[in-house]
Structure formats: structure tokens, C-alpha cells
Coordinates of C-alpha atoms in Angstrom, one line a residue:
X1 CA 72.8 16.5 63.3
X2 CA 75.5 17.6 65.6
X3 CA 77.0 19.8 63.1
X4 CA 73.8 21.2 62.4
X5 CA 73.1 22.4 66.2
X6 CA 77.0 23.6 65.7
X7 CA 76.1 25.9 62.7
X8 CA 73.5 27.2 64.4
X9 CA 74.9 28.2 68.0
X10 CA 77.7 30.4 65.6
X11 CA 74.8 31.6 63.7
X12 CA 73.1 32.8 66.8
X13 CA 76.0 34.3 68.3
X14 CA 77.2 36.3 65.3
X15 CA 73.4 37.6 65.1
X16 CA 74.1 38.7 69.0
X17 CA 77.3 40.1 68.1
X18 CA 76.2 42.7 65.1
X19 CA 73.6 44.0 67.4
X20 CA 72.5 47.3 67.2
X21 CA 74.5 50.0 70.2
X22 CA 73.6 53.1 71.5
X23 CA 76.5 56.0 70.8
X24 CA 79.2 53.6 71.4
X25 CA 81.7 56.6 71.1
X26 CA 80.0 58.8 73.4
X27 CA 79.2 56.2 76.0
X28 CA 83.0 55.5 76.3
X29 CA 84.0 58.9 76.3
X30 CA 81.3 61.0 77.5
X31 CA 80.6 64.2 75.7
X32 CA 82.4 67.4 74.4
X33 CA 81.4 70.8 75.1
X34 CA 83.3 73.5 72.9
X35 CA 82.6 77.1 71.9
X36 CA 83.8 80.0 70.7
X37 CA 84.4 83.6 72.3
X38 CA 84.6 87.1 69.9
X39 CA 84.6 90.7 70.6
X40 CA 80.9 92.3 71.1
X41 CA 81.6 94.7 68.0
X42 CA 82.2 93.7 64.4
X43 CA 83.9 92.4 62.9
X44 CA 83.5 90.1 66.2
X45 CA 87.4 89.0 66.4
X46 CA 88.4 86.2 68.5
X47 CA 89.6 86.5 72.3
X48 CA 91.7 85.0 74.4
X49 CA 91.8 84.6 78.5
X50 CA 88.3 85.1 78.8
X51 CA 87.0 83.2 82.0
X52 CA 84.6 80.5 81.1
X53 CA 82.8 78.5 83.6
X54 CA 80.6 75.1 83.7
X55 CA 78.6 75.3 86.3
X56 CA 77.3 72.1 87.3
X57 CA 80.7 71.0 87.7
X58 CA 82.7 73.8 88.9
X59 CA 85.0 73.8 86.2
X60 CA 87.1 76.7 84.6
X61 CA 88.9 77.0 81.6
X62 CA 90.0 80.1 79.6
X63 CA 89.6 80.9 75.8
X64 CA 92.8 80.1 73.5
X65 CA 94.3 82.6 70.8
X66 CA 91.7 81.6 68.7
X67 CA 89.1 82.2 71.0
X68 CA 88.1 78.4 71.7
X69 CA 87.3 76.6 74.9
X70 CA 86.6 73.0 75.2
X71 CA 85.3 70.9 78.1
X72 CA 85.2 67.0 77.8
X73 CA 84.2 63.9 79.0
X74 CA 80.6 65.0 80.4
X75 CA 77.7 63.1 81.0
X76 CA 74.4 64.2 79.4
X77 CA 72.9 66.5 82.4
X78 CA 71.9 70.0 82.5
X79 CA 74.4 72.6 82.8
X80 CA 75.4 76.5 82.8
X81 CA 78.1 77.4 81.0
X82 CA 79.3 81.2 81.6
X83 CA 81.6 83.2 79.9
X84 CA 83.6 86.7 80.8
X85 CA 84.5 88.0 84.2
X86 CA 87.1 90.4 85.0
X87 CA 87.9 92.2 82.4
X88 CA 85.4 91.2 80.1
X89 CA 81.2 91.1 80.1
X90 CA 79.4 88.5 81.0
X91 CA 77.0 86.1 78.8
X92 CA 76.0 82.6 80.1
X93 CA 74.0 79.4 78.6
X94 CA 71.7 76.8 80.3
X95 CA 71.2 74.2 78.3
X96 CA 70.8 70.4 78.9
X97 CA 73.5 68.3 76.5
X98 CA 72.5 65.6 75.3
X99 CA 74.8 65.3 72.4
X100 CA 78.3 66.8 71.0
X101 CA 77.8 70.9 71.6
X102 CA 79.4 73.9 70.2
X103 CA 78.3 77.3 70.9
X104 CA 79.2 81.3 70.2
X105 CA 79.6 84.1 72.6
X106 CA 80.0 87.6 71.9
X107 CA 81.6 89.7 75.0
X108 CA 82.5 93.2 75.5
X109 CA 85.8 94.4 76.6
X110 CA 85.2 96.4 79.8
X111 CA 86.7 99.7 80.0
X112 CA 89.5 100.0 82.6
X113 CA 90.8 102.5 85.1
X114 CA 93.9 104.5 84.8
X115 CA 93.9 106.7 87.4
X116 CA 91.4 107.6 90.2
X117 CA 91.7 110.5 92.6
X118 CA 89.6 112.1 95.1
X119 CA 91.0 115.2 95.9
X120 CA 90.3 118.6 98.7
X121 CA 90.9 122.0 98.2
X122 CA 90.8 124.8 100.7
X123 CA 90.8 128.0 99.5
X124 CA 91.1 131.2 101.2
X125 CA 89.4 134.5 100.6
X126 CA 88.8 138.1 101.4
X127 CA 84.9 137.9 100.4
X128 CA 83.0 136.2 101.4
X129 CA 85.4 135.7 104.6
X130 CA 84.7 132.4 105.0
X131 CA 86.8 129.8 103.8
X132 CA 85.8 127.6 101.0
X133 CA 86.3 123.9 100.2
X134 CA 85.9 121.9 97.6
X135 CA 86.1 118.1 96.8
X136 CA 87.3 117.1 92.6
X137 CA 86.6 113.6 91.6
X138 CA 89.4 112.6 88.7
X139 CA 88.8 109.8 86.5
X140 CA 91.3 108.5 83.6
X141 CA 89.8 105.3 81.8
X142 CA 90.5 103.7 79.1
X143 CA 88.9 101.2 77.0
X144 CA 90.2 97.9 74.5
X145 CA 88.0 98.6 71.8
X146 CA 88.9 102.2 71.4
X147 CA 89.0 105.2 73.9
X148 CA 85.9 106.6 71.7
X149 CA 83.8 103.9 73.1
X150 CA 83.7 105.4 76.7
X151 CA 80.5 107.6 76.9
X152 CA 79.7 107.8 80.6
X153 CA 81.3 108.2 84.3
X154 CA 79.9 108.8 87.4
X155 CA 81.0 108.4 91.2
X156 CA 78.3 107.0 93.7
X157 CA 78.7 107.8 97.9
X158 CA 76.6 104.7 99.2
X159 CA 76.5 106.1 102.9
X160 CA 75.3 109.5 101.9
X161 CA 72.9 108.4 99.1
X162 CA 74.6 110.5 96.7
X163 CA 75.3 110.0 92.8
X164 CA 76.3 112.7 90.4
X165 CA 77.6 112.1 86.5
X166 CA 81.3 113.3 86.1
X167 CA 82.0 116.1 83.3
X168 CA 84.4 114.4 80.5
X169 CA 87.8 116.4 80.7
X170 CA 89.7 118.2 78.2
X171 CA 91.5 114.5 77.3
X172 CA 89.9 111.8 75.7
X173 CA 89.2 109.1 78.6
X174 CA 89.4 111.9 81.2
X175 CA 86.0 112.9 83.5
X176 CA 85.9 115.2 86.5
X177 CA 83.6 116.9 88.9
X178 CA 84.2 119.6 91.1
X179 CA 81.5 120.0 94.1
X180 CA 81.3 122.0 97.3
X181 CA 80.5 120.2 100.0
X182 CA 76.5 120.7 99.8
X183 CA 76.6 118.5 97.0
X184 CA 77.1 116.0 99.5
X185 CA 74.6 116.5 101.3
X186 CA 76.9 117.6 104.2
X187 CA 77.9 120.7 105.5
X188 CA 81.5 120.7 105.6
X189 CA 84.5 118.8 103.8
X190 CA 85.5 117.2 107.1
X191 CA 82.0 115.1 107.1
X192 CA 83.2 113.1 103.7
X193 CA 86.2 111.6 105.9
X194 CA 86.1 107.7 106.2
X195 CA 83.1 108.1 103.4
X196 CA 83.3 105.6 100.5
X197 CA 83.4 106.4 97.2
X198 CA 82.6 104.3 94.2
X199 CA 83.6 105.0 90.4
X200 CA 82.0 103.6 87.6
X201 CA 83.0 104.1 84.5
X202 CA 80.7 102.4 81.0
X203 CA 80.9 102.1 77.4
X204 CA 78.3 102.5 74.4
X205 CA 77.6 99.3 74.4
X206 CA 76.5 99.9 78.4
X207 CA 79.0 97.6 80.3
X208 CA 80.6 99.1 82.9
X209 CA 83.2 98.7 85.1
X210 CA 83.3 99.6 89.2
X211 CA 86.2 100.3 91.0
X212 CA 86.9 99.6 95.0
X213 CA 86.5 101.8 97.5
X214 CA 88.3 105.0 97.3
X215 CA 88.5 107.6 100.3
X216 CA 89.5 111.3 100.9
X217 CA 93.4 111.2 102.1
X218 CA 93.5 114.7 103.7
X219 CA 91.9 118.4 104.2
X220 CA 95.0 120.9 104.4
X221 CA 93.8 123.3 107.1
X222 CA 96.5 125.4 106.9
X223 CA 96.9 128.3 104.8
X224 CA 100.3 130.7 103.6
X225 CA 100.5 134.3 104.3
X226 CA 101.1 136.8 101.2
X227 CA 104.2 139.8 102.1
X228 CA 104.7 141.3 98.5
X229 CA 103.4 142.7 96.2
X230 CA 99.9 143.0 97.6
X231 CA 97.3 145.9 97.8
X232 CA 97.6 146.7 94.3
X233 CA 101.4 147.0 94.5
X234 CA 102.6 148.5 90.9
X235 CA 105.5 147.0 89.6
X236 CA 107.5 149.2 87.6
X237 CA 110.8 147.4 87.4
X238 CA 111.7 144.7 85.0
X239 CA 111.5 142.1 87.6
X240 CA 108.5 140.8 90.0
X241 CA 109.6 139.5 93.4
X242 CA 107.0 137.5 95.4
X243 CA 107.5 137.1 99.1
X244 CA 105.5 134.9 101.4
X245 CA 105.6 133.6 105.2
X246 CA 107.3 129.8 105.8
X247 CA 104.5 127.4 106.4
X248 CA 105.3 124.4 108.8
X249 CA 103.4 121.1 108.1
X250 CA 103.8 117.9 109.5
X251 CA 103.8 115.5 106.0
X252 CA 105.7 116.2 102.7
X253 CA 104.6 119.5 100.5
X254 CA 105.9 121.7 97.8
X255 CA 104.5 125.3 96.6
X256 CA 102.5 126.5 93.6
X257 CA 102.3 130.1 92.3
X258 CA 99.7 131.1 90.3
X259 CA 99.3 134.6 88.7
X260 CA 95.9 136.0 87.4
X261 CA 94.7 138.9 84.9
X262 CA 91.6 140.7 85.6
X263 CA 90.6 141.8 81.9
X264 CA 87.1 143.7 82.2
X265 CA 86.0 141.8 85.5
X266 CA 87.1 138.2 83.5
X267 CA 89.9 136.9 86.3
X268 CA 91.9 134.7 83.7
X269 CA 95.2 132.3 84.5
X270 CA 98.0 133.7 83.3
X271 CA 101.3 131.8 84.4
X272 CA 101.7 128.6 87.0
X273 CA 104.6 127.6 88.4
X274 CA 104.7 124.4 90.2
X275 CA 107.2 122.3 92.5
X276 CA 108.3 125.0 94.7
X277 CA 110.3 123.5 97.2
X278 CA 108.7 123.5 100.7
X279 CA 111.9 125.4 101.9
X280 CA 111.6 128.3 99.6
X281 CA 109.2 131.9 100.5
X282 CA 111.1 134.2 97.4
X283 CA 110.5 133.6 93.7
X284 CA 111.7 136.4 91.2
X285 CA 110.4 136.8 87.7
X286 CA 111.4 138.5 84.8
X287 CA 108.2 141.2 84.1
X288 CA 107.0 140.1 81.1
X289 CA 103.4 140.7 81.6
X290 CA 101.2 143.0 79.6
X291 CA 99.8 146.3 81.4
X292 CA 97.0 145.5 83.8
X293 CA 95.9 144.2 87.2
X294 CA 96.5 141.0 88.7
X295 CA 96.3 138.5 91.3
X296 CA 98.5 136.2 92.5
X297 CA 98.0 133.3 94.8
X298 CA 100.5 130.4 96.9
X299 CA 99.2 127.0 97.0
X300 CA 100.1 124.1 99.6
X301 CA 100.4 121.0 97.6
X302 CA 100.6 117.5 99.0
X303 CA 102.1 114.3 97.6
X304 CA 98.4 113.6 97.3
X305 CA 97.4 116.4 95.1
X306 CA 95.3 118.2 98.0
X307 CA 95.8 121.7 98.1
X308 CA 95.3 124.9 100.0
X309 CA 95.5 128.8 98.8
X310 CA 96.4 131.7 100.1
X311 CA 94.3 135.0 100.1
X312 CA 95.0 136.6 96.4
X313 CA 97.4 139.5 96.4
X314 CA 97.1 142.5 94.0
X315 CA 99.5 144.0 91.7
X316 CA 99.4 146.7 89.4
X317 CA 102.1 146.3 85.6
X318 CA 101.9 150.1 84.3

């Protein structure tokens, strides 16, 4: 009798013992959480260091060379998970695991900035007698899934309420604008001082990226005075001499020459020459210009790339 209640008590216990348990793995681990990021275009490669984010948590990670992520140990809740940032799109996920997870995200490369500039120019001129100004807004972008893939650009000025699309430039990845100040909706250049810019540059797939704030860094005021040859001087030696007053200005400057044909009332650009030192008011060059009129102007030029022109002088090659 006793070893029949003694059979039975094992009996029992080994019954207890192979009872049924729920996801013994994942209650003593928790769960996993893994994924996969690729480019946004085919053949949807994989990428590495993009940002990825569980919410719920406050958890980062980034992507490995093959484009994986993985987060661990997590309780069955409901979560975001968000992936890109910074240099990439964005694409999140809600979703409430429950079980083991893998997912697939497909982000864009954002296009990036190269060079921004906001620029004034003040020119001078004998009509109308007013001087003119104008602002040029410079972008160069480019972009990690081909410079083709950039197909818009365009600067916003919050305070002023103004937005205007930039032209693309003679480069690949290159847009510009050139406005007078009316276009800001002010009514002179000195009114854009302290005024924010924004730049924005997007892609085909229509991600964008946005730069920072970006401000005018100065108006040049002051202009140079033309000696020779003006009036519609004729040159009939084999060398042109251009003479012009010393300018004094209170930050760092160079010179720029610039010679113009008129060819049946089309004003064309003929020659430039650039970095002029600030202390030099002669330049001689060797006449090798076709007959016909020209023009010729001297530009102020500061480290900035602001500039500031001279009235045009007039010169006659027989």
C-alpha cells in the first residue's frame, strides 16, 4: 500500500512537471525587434547610419553596413519605431508587438548643401541716374543618389512673406535668382538687413532639405571713379591703359575689370579680369579687340562676394 501512494505522488508530479508553458523563450528574454533600411530607389540597396528610434522607450540605434537594426529584450506593448533623420527621410511604424518582429523601410537620401550665398550688388549708372541694387541668391546642392535627382530650389523670407523658385544655373546642382529689391516687397536693399533667409532645396522623389538661417553680410555704398578712356575715347595704339581713382574702404577688397562690346545695341562681355589688388588704379592691356565700341566698368569686390560698379566708360577700337 505504501508503495502504491509512493508511485502515485511521482506520477502526479511528473504530470505537473510536463505541463504545458506559455513562450518560455520569450518570457525569459522578452522580445526582438529587427528591420531592415534600403535606399527609396531601386534597386533599394542597403544603408548604413540611418537614425532609428523606438519610441516608447526612447531608444536609438543606427543601421549597420547591411542596413540592419535590432532592438531586444522588449515587453509586448505598443510602440513607434522611426527611421531617418538628418540626412535621410523619414518613415515611422506604430504597431503593438506581441511576438518576434522584423520589418522594411525604404528612405530617401536628402540632397545636401554645398554652398549658399546671399549676395548685394550696387551698380552705378548714367541713366536712369539712380543707383540700382540688386540681391543674387546662390545655391550649390548636391544629392547621394545622383545630382540628376535634384529638380527644385527655392529661398523663403519668413518676415517679409516672400517665396520665389530659384533659376537652375549653368552647372548641374547650381540655382540662382537675381531680384531687385521690389521683389521683396521692400523698397530698398538696406530694408533686407537682419532679414532671414531660408533655402530649400528637394529631389524627384519630393524630400527636401532646409538650411539655417542665412543673412545679407554687407551693401557696398561706395562706388570708383573712371579717368581713361571714357567719352568714347578711340584707342589707336596697340595697348589700352585704364586709369581709375583709389577707393578707401574700411574691410578687405580687391578690383574687377570688366570690358563690354556693343554689337547692334546687344551690350555683350567680352573680357574679365579679377583680383585686382586693392592698391592698384592702372591696368595696361595689349589691344587685341576687334573694331567697335565698348564699355568698360571697375567693380569693388568684398571677401564676401558683394560688389559695387562704377559708371561705364566708353571707348572707341578703329
Amino acid at each position: 500500500m505504501k508503495r502504491f501512494f509512493l508511485i502515485a505522488i511521482l506520477f502526479l508530479f511528473g504530470c505537473l512537471g510536463d505541463a504545458p508553458r506559455d513562450n518560455p523563450l520569450e518570457n525569459q528574454n522578452g522580445l526582438t525587434l529587427e528591420g531592415s533600411v534600403h535606399t527609396f530607389y531601386a534597386p533599394h540597396l542597403p544603408l548604413e547610419m540611418v537614425p532609428v528610434q523606438l519610441k516608447k522607450l526612447n531608444l536609438l540605434t543606427y543601421s549597420d553596413a547591411q542596413g540592419r537594426f535590432e532592438f531586444t529584450h522588449l515587453k509586448p506593448d505598443s510602440y513607434t519605431v522611426i527611421v531617418g533623420g538628418q540626412n535621410f527621410s523619414k518613415d515611422s511604424v506604430r504597431m503593438f508587438l506581441k511576438r518576434n518582429t522584423s520589418l522594411t523601410f525604404k528612405v530617401d537620401r536628402l540632397p545636401q548643401f554645398l554652398e549658399i550665398r546671399i549676395t548685394t550688388h550696387h551698380q552705378a549708372r548714367w541713366f536712369p541716374v539712380e543707383d540700382a541694387y540688386f540681391v543674387q541668391v546662390y545655391i550649390r546642392a548636391t544629392d547621394p543618389d545622383g545630382i540628376g535627382d535634384l529638380s527644385l530650389a527655392y529661398y523663403n523670407v519668413p518676415e517679409l512673406g516672400v517665396r520665389d523658385t530659384l533659376l537652375p544655373g549653368a552647372d548641374a546642382g547650381e540655382f540662382y535668382a537675381w531680384q531687385t529689391p521690389g521683389e521683396f516687397n521692400v523698397q530698398h536693399v538696406n530694408q533686407l538687413i537682419g532679414k532671414a533667409f531660408e533655402m530649400v532645396v528637394e529631389d524627384d522623389a519630393g524630400f527636401g532639405k532646409r538650411s539655417g538661417p542665412v543673412f545679407l553680410t554687407r551693401i557696398i555704398e561706395q562706388t570708383v571713379q573712371l579717368i581713361s578712356p571714357v567719352g568714347l575715347h578711340t584707342i589707336s595704339g596697340d595697348t589700352i591703359r585704364f586709369q581709375w581713382q583709389s577707393v578707401y574702404l574700411t574691410f578687405p577688397f580687391h578690383y574687377k575689370l570688366e570690358i563690354f562690346q556693343i554689337n547692334n545695341g546687344v551690350i555683350s562681355i567680352v573680357k574679365t579680369m579679377d583680383g585686382l589688388p586693392s592698391d592698384q588704379t592702372k591696368l595696361e592691356l595689349i589691344n587685341s579687340l576687334p573694331p567697335g565700341d565698348y564699355l568698360w566698368r571697375i567693380y569693388l569686390v568684398d571677401e564676401f562676394g558683394n560688389t559695387s560698379s562704377s559708371k561705364e566708360g566708353a571707348f572707341q577700337i578703329p
